[in-house]
CSV table of C-alpha atoms in Angstrom, one decimal:
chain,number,residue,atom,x,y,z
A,180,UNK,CA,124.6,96.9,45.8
A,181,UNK,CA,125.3,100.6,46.0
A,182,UNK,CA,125.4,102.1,49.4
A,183,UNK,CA,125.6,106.0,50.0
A,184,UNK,CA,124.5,108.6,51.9
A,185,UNK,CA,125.2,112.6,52.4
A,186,UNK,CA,128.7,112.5,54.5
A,187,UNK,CA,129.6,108.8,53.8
A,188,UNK,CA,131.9,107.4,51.5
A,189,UNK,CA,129.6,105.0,48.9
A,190,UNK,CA,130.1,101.6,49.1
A,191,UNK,CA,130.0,99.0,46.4
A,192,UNK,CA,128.9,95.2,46.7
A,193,UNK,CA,129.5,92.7,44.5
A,194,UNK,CA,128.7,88.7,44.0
A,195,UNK,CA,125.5,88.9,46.4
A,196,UNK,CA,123.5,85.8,45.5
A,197,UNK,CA,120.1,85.2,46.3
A,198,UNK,CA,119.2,81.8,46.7
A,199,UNK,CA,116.2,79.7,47.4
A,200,UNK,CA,114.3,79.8,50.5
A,201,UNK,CA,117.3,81.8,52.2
A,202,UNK,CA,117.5,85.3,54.0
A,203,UNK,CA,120.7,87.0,53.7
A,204,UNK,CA,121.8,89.5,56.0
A,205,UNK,CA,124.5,92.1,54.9
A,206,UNK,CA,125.6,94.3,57.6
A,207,UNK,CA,127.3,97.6,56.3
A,208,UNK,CA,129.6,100.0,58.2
A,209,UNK,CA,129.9,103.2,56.5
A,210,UNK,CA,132.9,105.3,57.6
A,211,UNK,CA,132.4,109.1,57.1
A,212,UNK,CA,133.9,110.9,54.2
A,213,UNK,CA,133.1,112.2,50.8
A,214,UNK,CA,130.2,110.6,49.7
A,215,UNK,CA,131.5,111.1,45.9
A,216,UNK,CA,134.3,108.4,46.8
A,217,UNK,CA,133.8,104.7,46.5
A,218,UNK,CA,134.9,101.5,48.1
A,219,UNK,CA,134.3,98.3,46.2
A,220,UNK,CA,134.1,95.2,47.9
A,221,UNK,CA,132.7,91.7,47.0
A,222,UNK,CA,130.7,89.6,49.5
A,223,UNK,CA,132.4,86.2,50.6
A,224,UNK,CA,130.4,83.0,50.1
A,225,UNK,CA,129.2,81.5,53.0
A,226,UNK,CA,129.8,78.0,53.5
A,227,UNK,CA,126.8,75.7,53.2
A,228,UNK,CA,125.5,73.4,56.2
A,229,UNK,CA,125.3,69.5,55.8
A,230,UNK,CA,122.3,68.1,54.0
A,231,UNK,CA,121.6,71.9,52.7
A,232,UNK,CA,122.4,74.1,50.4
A,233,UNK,CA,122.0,76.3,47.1
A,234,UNK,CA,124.2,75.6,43.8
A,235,UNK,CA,123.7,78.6,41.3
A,236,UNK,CA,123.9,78.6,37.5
A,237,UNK,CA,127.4,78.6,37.1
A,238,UNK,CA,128.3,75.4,39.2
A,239,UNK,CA,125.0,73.8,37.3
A,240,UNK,CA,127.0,75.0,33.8
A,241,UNK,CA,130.0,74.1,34.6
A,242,UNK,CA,129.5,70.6,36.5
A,243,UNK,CA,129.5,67.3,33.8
A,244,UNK,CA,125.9,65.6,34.2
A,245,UNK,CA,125.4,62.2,32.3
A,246,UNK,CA,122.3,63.5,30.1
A,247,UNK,CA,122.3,66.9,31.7
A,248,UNK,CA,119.6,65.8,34.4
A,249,UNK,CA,119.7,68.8,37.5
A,250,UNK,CA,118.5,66.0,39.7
A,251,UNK,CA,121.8,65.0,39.6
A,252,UNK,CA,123.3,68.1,41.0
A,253,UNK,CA,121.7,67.4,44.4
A,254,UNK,CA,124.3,64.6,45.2
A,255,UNK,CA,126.9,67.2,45.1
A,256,UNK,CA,125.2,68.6,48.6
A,257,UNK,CA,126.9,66.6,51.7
A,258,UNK,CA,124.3,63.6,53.2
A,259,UNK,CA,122.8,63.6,49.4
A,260,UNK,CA,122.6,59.9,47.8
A,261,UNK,CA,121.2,59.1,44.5
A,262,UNK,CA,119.6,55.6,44.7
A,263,UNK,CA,119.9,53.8,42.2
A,264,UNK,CA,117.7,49.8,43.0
A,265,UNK,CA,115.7,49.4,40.0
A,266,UNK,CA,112.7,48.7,42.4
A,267,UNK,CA,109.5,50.7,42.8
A,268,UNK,CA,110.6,53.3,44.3
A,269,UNK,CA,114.2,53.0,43.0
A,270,UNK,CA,113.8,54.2,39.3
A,271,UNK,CA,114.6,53.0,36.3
A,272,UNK,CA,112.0,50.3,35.2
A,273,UNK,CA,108.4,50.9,33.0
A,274,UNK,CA,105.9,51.2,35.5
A,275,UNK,CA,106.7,54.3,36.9
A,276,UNK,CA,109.0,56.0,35.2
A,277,UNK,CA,112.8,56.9,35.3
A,278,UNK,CA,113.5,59.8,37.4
A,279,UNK,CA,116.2,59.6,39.6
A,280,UNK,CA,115.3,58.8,43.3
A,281,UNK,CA,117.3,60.5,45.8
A,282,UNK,CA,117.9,59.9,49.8
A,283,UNK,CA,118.6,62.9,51.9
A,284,UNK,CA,120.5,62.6,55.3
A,285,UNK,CA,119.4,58.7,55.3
A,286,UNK,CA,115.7,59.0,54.7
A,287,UNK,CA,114.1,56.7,52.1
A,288,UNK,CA,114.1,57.9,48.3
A,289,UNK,CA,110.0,58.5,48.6
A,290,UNK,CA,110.6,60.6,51.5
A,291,UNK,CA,112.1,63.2,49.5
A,292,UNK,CA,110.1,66.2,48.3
A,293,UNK,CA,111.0,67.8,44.5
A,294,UNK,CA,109.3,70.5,43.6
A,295,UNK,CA,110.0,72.7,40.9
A,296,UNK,CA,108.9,76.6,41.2
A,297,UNK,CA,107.2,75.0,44.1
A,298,UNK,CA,105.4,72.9,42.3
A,299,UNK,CA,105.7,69.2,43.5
A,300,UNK,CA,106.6,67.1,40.8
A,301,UNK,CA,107.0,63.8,43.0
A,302,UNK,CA,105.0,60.6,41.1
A,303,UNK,CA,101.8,59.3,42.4
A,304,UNK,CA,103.8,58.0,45.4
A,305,UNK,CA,105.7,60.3,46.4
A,306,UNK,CA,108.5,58.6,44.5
A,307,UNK,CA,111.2,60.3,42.3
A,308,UNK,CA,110.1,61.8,38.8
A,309,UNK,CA,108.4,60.0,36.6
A,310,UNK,CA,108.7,61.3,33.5
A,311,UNK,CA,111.2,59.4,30.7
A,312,UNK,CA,113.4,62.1,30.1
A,313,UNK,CA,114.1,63.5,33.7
A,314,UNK,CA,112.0,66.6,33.0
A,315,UNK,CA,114.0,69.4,32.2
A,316,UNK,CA,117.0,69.4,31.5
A,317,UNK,CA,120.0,71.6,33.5
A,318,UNK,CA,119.6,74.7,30.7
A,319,UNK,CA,116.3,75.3,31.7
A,320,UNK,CA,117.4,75.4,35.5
A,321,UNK,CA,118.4,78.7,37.3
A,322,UNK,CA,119.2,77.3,40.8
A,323,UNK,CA,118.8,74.0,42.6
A,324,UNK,CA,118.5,74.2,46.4
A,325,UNK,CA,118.8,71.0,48.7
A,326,UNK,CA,116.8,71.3,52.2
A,327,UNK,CA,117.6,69.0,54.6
A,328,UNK,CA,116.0,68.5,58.3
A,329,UNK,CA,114.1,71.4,60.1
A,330,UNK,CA,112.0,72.6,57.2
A,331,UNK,CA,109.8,75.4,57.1
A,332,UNK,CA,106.4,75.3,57.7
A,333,UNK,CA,106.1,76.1,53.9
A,334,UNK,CA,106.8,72.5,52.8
A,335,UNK,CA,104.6,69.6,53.2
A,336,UNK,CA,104.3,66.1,51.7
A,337,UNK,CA,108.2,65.6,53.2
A,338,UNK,CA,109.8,63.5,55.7
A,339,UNK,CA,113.2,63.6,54.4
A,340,UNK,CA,114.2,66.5,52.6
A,341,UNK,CA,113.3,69.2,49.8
A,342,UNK,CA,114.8,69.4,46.3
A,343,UNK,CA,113.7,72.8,44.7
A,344,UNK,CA,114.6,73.6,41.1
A,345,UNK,CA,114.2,77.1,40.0
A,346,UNK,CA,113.2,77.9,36.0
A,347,UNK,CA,115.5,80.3,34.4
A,348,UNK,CA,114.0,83.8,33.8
A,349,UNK,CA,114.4,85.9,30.7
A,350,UNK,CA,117.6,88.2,30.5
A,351,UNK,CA,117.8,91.7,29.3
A,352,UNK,CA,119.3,91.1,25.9
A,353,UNK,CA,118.0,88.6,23.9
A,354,UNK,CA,119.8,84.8,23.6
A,355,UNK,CA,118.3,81.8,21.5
A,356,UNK,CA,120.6,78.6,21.1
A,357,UNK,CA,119.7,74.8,19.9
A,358,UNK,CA,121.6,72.2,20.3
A,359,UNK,CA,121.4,68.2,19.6
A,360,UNK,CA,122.7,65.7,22.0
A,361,UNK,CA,123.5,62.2,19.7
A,362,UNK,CA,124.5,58.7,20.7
A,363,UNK,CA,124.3,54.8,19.3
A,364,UNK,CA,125.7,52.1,19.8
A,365,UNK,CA,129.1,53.0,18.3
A,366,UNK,CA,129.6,55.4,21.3
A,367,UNK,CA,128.2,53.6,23.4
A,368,UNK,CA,129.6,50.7,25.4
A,369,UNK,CA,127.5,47.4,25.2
A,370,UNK,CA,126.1,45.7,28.7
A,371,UNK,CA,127.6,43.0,30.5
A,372,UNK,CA,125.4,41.0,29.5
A,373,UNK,CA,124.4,41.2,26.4
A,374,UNK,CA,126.8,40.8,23.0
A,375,UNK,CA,126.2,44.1,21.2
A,376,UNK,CA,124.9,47.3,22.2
A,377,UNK,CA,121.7,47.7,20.3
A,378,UNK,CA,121.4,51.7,21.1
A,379,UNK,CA,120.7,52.6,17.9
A,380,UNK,CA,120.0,56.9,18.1
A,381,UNK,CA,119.3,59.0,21.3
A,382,UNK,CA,118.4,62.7,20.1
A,383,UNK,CA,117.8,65.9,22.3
A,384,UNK,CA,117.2,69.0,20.6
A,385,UNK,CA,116.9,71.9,22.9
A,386,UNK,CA,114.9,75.7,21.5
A,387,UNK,CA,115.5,78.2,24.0
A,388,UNK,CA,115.0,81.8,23.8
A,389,UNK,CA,115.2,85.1,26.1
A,390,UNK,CA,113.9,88.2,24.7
A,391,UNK,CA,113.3,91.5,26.3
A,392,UNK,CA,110.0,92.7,25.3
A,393,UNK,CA,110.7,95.6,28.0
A,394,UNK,CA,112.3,96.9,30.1
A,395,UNK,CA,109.6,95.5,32.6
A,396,UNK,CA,108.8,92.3,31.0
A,397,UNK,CA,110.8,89.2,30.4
A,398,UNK,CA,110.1,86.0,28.7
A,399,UNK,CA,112.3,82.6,28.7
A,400,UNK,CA,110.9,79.4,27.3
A,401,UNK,CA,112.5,75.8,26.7
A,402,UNK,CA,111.4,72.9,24.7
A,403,UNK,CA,113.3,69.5,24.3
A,404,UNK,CA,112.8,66.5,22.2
A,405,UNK,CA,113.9,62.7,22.9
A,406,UNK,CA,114.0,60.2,20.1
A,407,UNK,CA,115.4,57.2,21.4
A,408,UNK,CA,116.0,53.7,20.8
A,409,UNK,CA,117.4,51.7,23.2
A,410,UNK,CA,117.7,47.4,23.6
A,411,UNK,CA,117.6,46.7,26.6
A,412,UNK,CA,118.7,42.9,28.5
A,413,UNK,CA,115.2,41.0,28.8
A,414,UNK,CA,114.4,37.6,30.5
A,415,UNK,CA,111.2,35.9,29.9
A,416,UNK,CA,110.3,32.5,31.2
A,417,UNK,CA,109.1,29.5,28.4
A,418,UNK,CA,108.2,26.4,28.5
A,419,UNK,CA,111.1,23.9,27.9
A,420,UNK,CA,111.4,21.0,25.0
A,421,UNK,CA,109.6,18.8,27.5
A,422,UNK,CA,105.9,19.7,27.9
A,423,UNK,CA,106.2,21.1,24.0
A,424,UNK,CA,107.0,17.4,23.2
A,425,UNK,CA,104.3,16.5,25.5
A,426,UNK,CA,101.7,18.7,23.1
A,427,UNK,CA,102.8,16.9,20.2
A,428,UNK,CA,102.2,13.5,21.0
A,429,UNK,CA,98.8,14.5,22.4
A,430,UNK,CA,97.9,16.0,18.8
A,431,UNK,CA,100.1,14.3,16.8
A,432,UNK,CA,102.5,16.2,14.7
A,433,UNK,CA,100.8,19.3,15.5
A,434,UNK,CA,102.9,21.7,16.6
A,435,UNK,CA,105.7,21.1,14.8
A,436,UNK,CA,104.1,20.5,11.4
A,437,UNK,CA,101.7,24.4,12.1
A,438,UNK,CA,105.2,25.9,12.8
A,439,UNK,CA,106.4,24.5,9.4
A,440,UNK,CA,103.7,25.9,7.6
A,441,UNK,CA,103.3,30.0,7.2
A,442,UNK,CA,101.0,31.4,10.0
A,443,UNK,CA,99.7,33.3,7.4
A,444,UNK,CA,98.7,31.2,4.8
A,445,UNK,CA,95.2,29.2,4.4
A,446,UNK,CA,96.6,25.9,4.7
A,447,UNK,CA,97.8,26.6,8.4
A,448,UNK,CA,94.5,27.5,9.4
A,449,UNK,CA,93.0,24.5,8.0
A,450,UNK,CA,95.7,22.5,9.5
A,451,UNK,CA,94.5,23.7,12.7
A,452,UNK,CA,91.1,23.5,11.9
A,453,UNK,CA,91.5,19.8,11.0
A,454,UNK,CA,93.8,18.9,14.1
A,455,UNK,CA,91.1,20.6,16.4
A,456,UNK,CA,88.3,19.2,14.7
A,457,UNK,CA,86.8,22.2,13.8
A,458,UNK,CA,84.8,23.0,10.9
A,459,UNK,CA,87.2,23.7,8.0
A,460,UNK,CA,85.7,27.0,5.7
A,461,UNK,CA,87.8,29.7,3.9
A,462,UNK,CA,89.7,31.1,7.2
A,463,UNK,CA,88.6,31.4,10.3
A,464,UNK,CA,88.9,34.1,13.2
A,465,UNK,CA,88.1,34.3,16.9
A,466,UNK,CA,84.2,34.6,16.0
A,467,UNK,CA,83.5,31.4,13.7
A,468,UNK,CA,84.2,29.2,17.0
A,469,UNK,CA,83.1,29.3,20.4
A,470,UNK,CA,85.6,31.0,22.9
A,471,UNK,CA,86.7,27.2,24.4
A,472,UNK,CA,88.2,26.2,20.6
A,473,UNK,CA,89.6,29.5,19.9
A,474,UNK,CA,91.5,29.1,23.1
A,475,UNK,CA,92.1,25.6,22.6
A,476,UNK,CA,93.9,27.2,18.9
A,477,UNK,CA,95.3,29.7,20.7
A,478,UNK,CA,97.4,26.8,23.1
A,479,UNK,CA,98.1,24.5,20.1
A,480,UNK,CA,100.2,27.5,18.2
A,481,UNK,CA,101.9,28.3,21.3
A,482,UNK,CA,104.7,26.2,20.9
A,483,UNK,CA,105.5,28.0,17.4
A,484,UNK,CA,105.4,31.6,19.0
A,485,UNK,CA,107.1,30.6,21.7
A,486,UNK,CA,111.4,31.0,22.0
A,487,UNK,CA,113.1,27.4,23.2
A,488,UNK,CA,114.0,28.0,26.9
A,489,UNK,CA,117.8,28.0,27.4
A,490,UNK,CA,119.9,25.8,29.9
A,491,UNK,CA,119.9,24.8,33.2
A,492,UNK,CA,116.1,24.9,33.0
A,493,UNK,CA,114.0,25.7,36.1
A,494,UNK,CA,112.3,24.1,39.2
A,495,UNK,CA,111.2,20.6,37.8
A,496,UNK,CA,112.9,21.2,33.8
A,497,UNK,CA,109.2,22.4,32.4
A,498,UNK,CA,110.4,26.0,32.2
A,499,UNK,CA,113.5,27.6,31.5
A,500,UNK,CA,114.8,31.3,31.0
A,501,UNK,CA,115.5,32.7,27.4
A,502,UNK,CA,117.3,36.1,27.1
A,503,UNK,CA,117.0,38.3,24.3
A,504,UNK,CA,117.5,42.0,23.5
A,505,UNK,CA,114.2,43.9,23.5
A,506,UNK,CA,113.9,47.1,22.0
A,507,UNK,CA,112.8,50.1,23.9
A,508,UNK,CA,111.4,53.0,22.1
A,509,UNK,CA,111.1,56.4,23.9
A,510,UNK,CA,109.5,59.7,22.8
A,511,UNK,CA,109.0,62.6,25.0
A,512,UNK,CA,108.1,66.1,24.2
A,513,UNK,CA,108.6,68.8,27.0
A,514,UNK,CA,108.7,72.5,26.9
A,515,UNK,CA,107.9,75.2,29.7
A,516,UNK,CA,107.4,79.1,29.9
A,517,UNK,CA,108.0,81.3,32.2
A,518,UNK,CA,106.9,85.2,32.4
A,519,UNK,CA,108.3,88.1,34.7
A,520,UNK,CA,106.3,91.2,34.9
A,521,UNK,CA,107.8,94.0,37.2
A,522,UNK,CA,104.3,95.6,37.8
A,523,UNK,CA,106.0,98.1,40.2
A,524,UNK,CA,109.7,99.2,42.2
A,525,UNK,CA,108.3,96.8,44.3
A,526,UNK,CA,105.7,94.3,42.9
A,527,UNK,CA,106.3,91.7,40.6
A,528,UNK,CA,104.6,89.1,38.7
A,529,UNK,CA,106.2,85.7,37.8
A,530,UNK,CA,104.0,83.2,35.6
A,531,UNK,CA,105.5,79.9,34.2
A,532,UNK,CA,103.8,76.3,32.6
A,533,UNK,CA,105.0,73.9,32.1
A,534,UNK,CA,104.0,70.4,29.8
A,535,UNK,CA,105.3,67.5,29.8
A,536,UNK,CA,104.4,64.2,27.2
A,537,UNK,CA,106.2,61.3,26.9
A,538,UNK,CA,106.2,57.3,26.3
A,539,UNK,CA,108.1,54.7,27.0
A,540,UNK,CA,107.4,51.3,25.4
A,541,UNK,CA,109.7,48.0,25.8
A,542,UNK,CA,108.8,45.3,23.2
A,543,UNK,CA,108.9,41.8,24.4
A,544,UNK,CA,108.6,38.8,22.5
A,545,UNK,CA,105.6,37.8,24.4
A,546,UNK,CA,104.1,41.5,24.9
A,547,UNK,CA,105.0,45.3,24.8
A,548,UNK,CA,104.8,47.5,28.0
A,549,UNK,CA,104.5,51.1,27.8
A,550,UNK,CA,104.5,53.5,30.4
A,551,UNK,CA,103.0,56.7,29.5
A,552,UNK,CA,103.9,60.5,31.3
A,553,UNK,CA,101.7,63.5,30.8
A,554,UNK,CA,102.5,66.5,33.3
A,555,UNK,CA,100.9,70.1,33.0
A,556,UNK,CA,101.8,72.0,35.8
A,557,UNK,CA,101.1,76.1,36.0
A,558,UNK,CA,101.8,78.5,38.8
A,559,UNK,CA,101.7,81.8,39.3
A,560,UNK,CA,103.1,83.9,41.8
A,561,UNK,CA,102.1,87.5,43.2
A,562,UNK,CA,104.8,89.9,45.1
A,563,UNK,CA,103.1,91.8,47.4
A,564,UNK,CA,104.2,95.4,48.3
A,565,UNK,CA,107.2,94.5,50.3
A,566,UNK,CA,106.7,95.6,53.5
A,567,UNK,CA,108.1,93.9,57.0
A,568,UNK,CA,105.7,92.8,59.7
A,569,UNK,CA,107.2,93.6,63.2
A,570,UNK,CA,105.8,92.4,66.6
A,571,UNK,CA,104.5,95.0,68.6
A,572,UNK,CA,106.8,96.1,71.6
B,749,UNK,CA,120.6,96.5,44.5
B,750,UNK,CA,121.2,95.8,40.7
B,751,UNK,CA,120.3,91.9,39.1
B,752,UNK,CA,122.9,91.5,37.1
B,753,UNK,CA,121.1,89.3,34.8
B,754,UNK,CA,117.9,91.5,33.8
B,755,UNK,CA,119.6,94.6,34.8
B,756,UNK,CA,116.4,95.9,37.4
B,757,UNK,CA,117.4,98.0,40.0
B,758,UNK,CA,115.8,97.6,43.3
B,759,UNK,CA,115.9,100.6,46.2
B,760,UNK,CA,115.5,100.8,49.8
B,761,UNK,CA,115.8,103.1,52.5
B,762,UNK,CA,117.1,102.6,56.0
B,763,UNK,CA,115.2,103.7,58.7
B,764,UNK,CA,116.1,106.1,61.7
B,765,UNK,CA,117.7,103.1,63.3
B,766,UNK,CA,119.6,102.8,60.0
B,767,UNK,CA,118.3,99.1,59.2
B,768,UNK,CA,117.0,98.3,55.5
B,769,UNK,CA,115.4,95.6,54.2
B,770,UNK,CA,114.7,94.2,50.7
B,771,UNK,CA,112.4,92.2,50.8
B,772,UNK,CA,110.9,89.2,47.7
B,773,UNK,CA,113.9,89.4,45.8
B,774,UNK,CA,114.1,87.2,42.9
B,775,UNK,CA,116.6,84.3,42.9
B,776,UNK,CA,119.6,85.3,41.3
B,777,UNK,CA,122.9,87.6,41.0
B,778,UNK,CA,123.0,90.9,41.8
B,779,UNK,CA,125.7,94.0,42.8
């Protein structure tokens, strides 16, 4: 910032950073002298309060993130936890998705707000973010701001605290880069429980550009890709040898003579036919029976579809637990745009969208869960001719 | 008040009690 004025040496500032939601006060002294000479001086960075503070782009560039997720940065703010409990609110399962939740100065993870541009981008309650991939990634992130207690009247759905994530604008010169973010189960180390890592490819491609149309106008837009495969530890709950011997010797050598035979071929389904004493024709499908025998078919191939329930078996030994590795497939598409217009010396117009599709899908050997994400979020926002409102005297 | 990033310039003048504002700054660098 350039200070002068007739009969006043000119004074240069350097390193002032705006941040979010803060009002920065610069109080200049200017000594008298030739205006033609110049001081140079660079502001000093004010230390942030507990529970509260601003990280700009070079600490977000510069700071290791595992999968480059912003969120992340918030924990570097004192009385910031991330929590990590697998549970509703806690992240990290298929029903609601697998942003990370986040305490502020003790408050429960749903009582945190995070917004970005302003935008609330909580789940549908009030948890953390729900989308697969995190949302955008730190590239597409100009500033993160943490706001603790004593919020301003501008914030709302909060009891606990306010992340804020602000999109990148364009720059005056024009910058493009892409980039691929790769790992499988070679670089990665396998769970505790489980004997191999089944991570077979996680892929991130990143498109960014930042063109100057004018010298009034500037554009920046992101996109990111996930391809990823991941097995994750599973435990489903069978029924043990017991009650599966107990079916056979009620229909003879039923289930273990239908899980000799091919489910596929004819002579399975006339086995079952036959066993069931049901009408034998060329095949049969859930419509040449009445709903009682199709489910009565449905119970007698159970056993074959069905893993063999590992030991120490549960409650009175009719169930048991068998682990395997399921295979969780996730695909998520995001990009986001954002447009600033300077309309005037002092108006300005800042437009940015953003979209967000993804799915997450687990296969079980019983059934496949999916959880799907779909986020379009667009905001614009008007800068008024500045002008400061005093209270009358 | 220069943004260092997109290279706009913004301008103010102090009044007679030699106080200036600046008002709806974008986030970001400036000198």
């Amino acid at each position: 910032m350039t200070v002068s004025a007739p009969g006043f040496v000119t004074q240069v500032w350097a390193g002032i950073t705006v941040v979010v939601e803060a009002s920065a006060s610069l109080i200049l002294s200017c000594a008298p002298g030739n205006s033609e000479a110049v001081v140079r001086a660079t502001v000093p960075v004010a230390p942030s309060n507990q529970s509260r503070g601003n990280l700009n782009n070079s600490v977000m560039q510069n700071t290791p993130l595992n999968g480059r997720d912003w969120a992340q940065l918030a924990t570097l703010q004192a009385g910031v936890t991330g929590v990590q409990t697998g549970s509703a609110t806690g992240g990290g399962n298929t029903d609601r998705g697998f942003g990370a939740p986040i305490s502020i100065s003790g408050a429960r993870p749903d009582q945190t707000a995070i917004s970005w541009t302003d935008s609330a981008i909580n789940d549908y309650s009030n948890g953390a973010r729900a989308a697969c991939l995190g949302q955008f990634r730190i590239d597409a992130v100009e500033q993160v701001s943490v706001l603790g207690r004593q919020l301003s009247c501008g914030y709302g759905r909060t009891s606990g605290g306010v992340i804020n994530a602000i999109t990148r604008s364009g720059t005056k010169q024009f910058h493009g880069d892409i980039y691929e973010f790769f790992r499988n189960s070679a670089l990665d180390a396998r769970n505790f429980l489980t004997e191999e890592s089944s991570f077979q490819t996680q892929s991130v491609w990143r498109l960014s550009w930042c063109p100057l149309q004018t010298d009034r106008m500037f554009i920046f837009g992101d996109y990111e890709g996930l391809r990823q495969s991941l097995g994750v530890t599973t435990v489903e709950t069978v029924p043990s040898l017991q009650p599966r011997d107990s079916i056979q010797a009620e229909r003879g050598p039923g289930p273990a003579t239908l899980c000799s035979i091919p489910q596929t071929s004819h002579s399975f389904h006339r086995t079952v036919a036959q066993q069931l004493r049901f009408p034998v024709r060329s095949g049969f499908s859930r419509q040449s029976g009445s709903h009682n025998a199709y489910r009565s078919i449905c119970f007698a191939l159970r056993p074959c579809i069905l893993p063999a329930a590992e030991r120490p078996l549960l409650g009175n030994g009719d169930t048991g637990i068998f682990s395997f590795a399921g295979q969780q497939i996730t695909n998520e598409n995001y990009f986001t745009v954002r447009v600033d217009r300077k309309i005037s010396d002092k108006d300005a117009l800042t437009a940015t969208y953003m979209r967000d599709n993804s799915k997450n899908c687990l296969a079980r050997r019983l059934s496949t869960s999916c959880f799907q994400y779909h986020f379009r979020g667009a905001k614009v926002v008007t800068l008024q001719r500045a002008t400061r409102l005093q209270w009358p005297s | 008040m220069k943004d260092v990033t997109t290279g706009q310039v913004r301008t103010a003048l102090t009044d007679t009690s030699g106080s200036y504002s600046l008002p709806a700054l974008p986030v970001g660098n400036y000198d």
